[in-house]
Structures are given as structure tokens and as C-alpha cells.
């Protein structure tokens, strides 16, 4: 694929107006960002899920701002044109409005992100509004919010009951009024996602395991390409099992080195006979 134009916020809203689904994946490293750029992905989220997918933690909670910045910089180098979103890690915005603005600013200044994402509803609307007022586009995240998994009772569907569903609708409006350009709905029922999408006026809705009616779809890259060894969530489809291919390749590598069938002369460098003879004389 040839060089494409930089994705902008007006370009994303134009897709929404034209009823074209927005494509979004998580990404954490340079080569994957390059592949995603070549595939024409609209939006890339450098998610704090990197704590689990890249760093092997059990949850996202240990991830720091420095971890996020390092990975976001690598992703930006691999994908100069996608709309790049830095995910605010645990405690980088919860303590205060000032902490939130400073953390969001780091994504923009140090990693050339286009926007940030933070988890939470009405209770985080003041952080969202302050970040937006600082000139930084911000995305909300409702439903299953992994940083609050303990309080939510684990990694489970949110908003199945009418009261909880109503709260998620109210939270979405609060974030929209605070200036969110988009809201991610993670693991909410499809009918709830549809209601929220229909009510969105100044922002668009992205679904992660929340059905087809949102303005766009997000998957965690490692789930979609068989790269997370612990489990595959139901909401993810495996589009190509890269994990299996890599595992088979590794087994083959160990076998060929052990059996001395790798390397062969194609994989090493020779020396002219006369130079070699001269070398032997020098020894
Ligand atoms: O960190 C992340 O990748 C996320 C997804 C779960 C949406 O926030």
C-alpha cells in the first residue's frame, strides 16, 4: 500500500457521517504499527493492556506513564498516519485534574499522539473536560473498564440490567458533554450499544465486544492474531493465528540448530581462498 494521508479528526467524523465503520486496533510496538499502517487502520490505541500483552502482568494496574510513553513512541515511528491514541494508565489521571492534564500532555509532547483515552463515566467528566480544554482530544471508555475490574466484579459484561444500563447511557452523555470526541464501549450488550450510538450527537462510539451498531470496531491486537497465550476472549475473532505460526517456527528453529541443518552456506559469509591461506601463514 502506498503512503496515505494523515488521519485527522474531521476525516474520522466524515467517515461517521458517511456511515463508514471506523477501524481500530491496539498496538504496542514498531513492526506491528508498520503492518497496521500498511493495512490502512484508522485509529490505533496504545492500550495499557500492554501490561498484560507485552509485559506479562496479570492486570493493567502496574503499568506506568513511562511504560506507555516508550511504547507509544515506537508505535508512532511505525505508523506516522493513523490517529494515535495514548491510553492513560492507572493513577495517571484519577488523583487530580492537574495530574490528568500533565499525563495527557506527555502523550502529546513526548510520543506525538493525536489524542488520549481514559476510563470512567460522570465521575471522570471533570478530568475529561480539563484535558479537552487544554487542547487535547480525549476519548472515553465505559462498560468493562479494566482498571476498575476489582470493583466491577471481574472481567465481565456490564449493563445487562436496566438500572446499570441506564447509568452507562447517562455516563456516555456526561462524557460527551465534557467534550469527548469518541467513547469506547467495552463488553456491553449490543442493544445498549445501539441506544448509546443513536443518542451520540457530537461524538462517535467504538465497540469492543458490544455489537455491530457502533460507529466503529476495536479489537486487542494480540487477541485478534493469536498472540496472547493466557486466554482468548469470546469477543475476539482470530483473523490470523500468528502465535501458532511463530510457535511452529520456533520449534523448527530449535530442531534445525540441534540437528545442524541450520545454518547452511546461504546463511554465512565466506572468505577468498588466498586470503584464508595467508591468514593460516600468519598464525
Ligand atoms: O488498554 C486497552 O487496550 C484498552 C482496551 C481494553 C480497550 O483500554
PDB file of N, CA, C and O and ligand atoms in Angstrom, residues 26 28 45-50 60 87 117 119 141 146 184 186 208 218 220, ligand 1:
ATOM      1  N   UNK A  26      -5.552  -2.162  18.901  1.00  0.00           N
ATOM      2  CA  UNK A  26      -4.470  -1.770  19.803  1.00  0.00           C
ATOM      3  C   UNK A  26      -3.144  -2.097  19.116  1.00  0.00           C
ATOM      4  O   UNK A  26      -3.086  -2.916  18.191  1.00  0.00           O
ATOM      5  N   UNK A  28       1.381  -1.899  20.140  1.00  0.00           N
ATOM      6  CA  UNK A  28       2.324  -1.557  21.209  1.00  0.00           C
ATOM      7  C   UNK A  28       3.767  -1.458  20.737  1.00  0.00           C
ATOM      8  O   UNK A  28       4.654  -1.184  21.547  1.00  0.00           O
ATOM      9  N   UNK A  45      -4.857   2.397  19.189  1.00  0.00           N
ATOM     10  CA  UNK A  45      -4.812   2.647  20.633  1.00  0.00           C
ATOM     11  C   UNK A  45      -3.578   1.973  21.211  1.00  0.00           C
ATOM     12  O   UNK A  45      -3.435   0.751  21.110  1.00  0.00           O
ATOM     13  N   UNK A  46      -2.695   2.775  21.784  1.00  0.00           N
ATOM     14  CA  UNK A  46      -1.615   2.186  22.575  1.00  0.00           C
ATOM     15  C   UNK A  46      -2.227   1.968  23.956  1.00  0.00           C
ATOM     16  O   UNK A  46      -2.293   2.873  24.783  1.00  0.00           O
ATOM     17  N   UNK A  47      -2.793   0.771  24.138  1.00  0.00           N
ATOM     18  CA  UNK A  47      -3.582   0.492  25.338  1.00  0.00           C
ATOM     19  C   UNK A  47      -2.694   0.131  26.519  1.00  0.00           C
ATOM     20  O   UNK A  47      -1.610  -0.434  26.346  1.00  0.00           O
ATOM     21  N   UNK A  48      -3.212   0.418  27.718  1.00  0.00           N
ATOM     22  CA  UNK A  48      -2.452  -0.044  28.889  1.00  0.00           C
ATOM     23  C   UNK A  48      -2.596  -1.565  29.033  1.00  0.00           C
ATOM     24  O   UNK A  48      -1.956  -2.177  29.891  1.00  0.00           O
ATOM     25  N   UNK A  49      -3.385  -2.178  28.136  1.00  0.00           N
ATOM     26  CA  UNK A  49      -3.399  -3.641  28.037  1.00  0.00           C
ATOM     27  C   UNK A  49      -1.995  -4.161  27.719  1.00  0.00           C
ATOM     28  O   UNK A  49      -1.736  -5.355  27.865  1.00  0.00           O
ATOM     29  N   UNK A  50      -1.089  -3.279  27.331  1.00  0.00           N
ATOM     30  CA  UNK A  50       0.289  -3.718  27.079  1.00  0.00           C
ATOM     31  C   UNK A  50       0.902  -4.315  28.345  1.00  0.00           C
ATOM     32  O   UNK A  50       1.849  -5.109  28.267  1.00  0.00           O
ATOM     33  N   UNK A  60      -3.738  -4.650  34.245  1.00  0.00           N
ATOM     34  CA  UNK A  60      -3.133  -3.443  33.663  1.00  0.00           C
ATOM     35  C   UNK A  60      -2.616  -2.497  34.754  1.00  0.00           C
ATOM     36  O   UNK A  60      -1.972  -1.487  34.431  1.00  0.00           O
ATOM     37  N   UNK A  87      -3.308   5.618  25.899  1.00  0.00           N
ATOM     38  CA  UNK A  87      -4.246   5.205  26.947  1.00  0.00           C
ATOM     39  C   UNK A  87      -3.685   5.611  28.308  1.00  0.00           C
ATOM     40  O   UNK A  87      -2.561   5.230  28.664  1.00  0.00           O
ATOM     41  N   UNK A 117      -7.002   8.451  25.859  1.00  0.00           N
ATOM     42  CA  UNK A 117      -8.230   7.783  26.317  1.00  0.00           C
ATOM     43  C   UNK A 117      -8.149   7.606  27.820  1.00  0.00           C
ATOM     44  O   UNK A 117      -7.074   7.330  28.360  1.00  0.00           O
ATOM     45  N   UNK A 119     -10.544   5.932  31.307  1.00  0.00           N
ATOM     46  CA  UNK A 119     -11.677   5.098  31.719  1.00  0.00           C
ATOM     47  C   UNK A 119     -12.545   5.846  32.721  1.00  0.00           C
ATOM     48  O   UNK A 119     -12.040   6.610  33.529  1.00  0.00           O
ATOM     49  N   UNK A 141     -14.194   5.774  27.940  1.00  0.00           N
ATOM     50  CA  UNK A 141     -14.196   4.298  27.931  1.00  0.00           C
ATOM     51  C   UNK A 141     -15.167   3.847  29.015  1.00  0.00           C
ATOM     52  O   UNK A 141     -14.928   4.096  30.197  1.00  0.00           O
ATOM     53  N   UNK A 146     -11.115  -2.024  32.558  1.00  0.00           N
ATOM     54  CA  UNK A 146     -10.219  -2.955  33.252  1.00  0.00           C
ATOM     55  C   UNK A 146      -9.536  -2.382  34.492  1.00  0.00           C
ATOM     56  O   UNK A 146      -9.240  -3.119  35.426  1.00  0.00           O
ATOM     57  N   UNK A 184     -15.468   4.612  23.846  1.00  0.00           N
ATOM     58  CA  UNK A 184     -15.341   3.170  23.648  1.00  0.00           C
ATOM     59  C   UNK A 184     -16.305   2.459  24.589  1.00  0.00           C
ATOM     60  O   UNK A 184     -16.325   2.744  25.791  1.00  0.00           O
ATOM     61  N   UNK A 186     -16.923  -1.122  26.005  1.00  0.00           N
ATOM     62  CA  UNK A 186     -16.306  -2.450  26.087  1.00  0.00           C
ATOM     63  C   UNK A 186     -17.258  -3.410  26.796  1.00  0.00           C
ATOM     64  O   UNK A 186     -17.667  -3.168  27.938  1.00  0.00           O
ATOM     65  N   UNK A 208     -16.129  -2.571  21.486  1.00  0.00           N
ATOM     66  CA  UNK A 208     -15.223  -3.704  21.720  1.00  0.00           C
ATOM     67  C   UNK A 208     -16.092  -4.783  22.366  1.00  0.00           C
ATOM     68  O   UNK A 208     -16.479  -4.659  23.534  1.00  0.00           O
ATOM     69  N   UNK A 218     -13.168  -1.970  17.623  1.00  0.00           N
ATOM     70  CA  UNK A 218     -11.811  -2.115  18.172  1.00  0.00           C
ATOM     71  C   UNK A 218     -11.598  -3.557  18.600  1.00  0.00           C
ATOM     72  O   UNK A 218     -12.521  -4.187  19.148  1.00  0.00           O
ATOM     73  N   UNK A 220      -8.328  -5.994  20.517  1.00  0.00           N
ATOM     74  CA  UNK A 220      -6.965  -6.038  21.042  1.00  0.00           C
ATOM     75  C   UNK A 220      -6.147  -6.883  20.062  1.00  0.00           C
ATOM     76  O   UNK A 220      -6.512  -8.029  19.760  1.00  0.00           O
TER      77      UNK A 220
HETATM   78  O1  LIG B   1      -5.804  -0.972  27.273  1.00  0.00           O
HETATM   79  C1  LIG B   1      -6.517  -1.269  26.318  1.00  0.00           C
HETATM   80  O2  LIG B   1      -6.103  -1.866  25.326  1.00  0.00           O
HETATM   81  C2  LIG B   1      -7.895  -0.892  26.400  1.00  0.00           C
HETATM   82  C3  LIG B   1      -8.813  -1.824  25.704  1.00  0.00           C
HETATM   83  C4  LIG B   1      -9.285  -2.853  26.637  1.00  0.00           C
HETATM   84  C5  LIG B   1      -9.891  -1.105  25.096  1.00  0.00           C
HETATM   85  O3  LIG B   1      -8.261   0.014  27.058  1.00  0.00           O
END
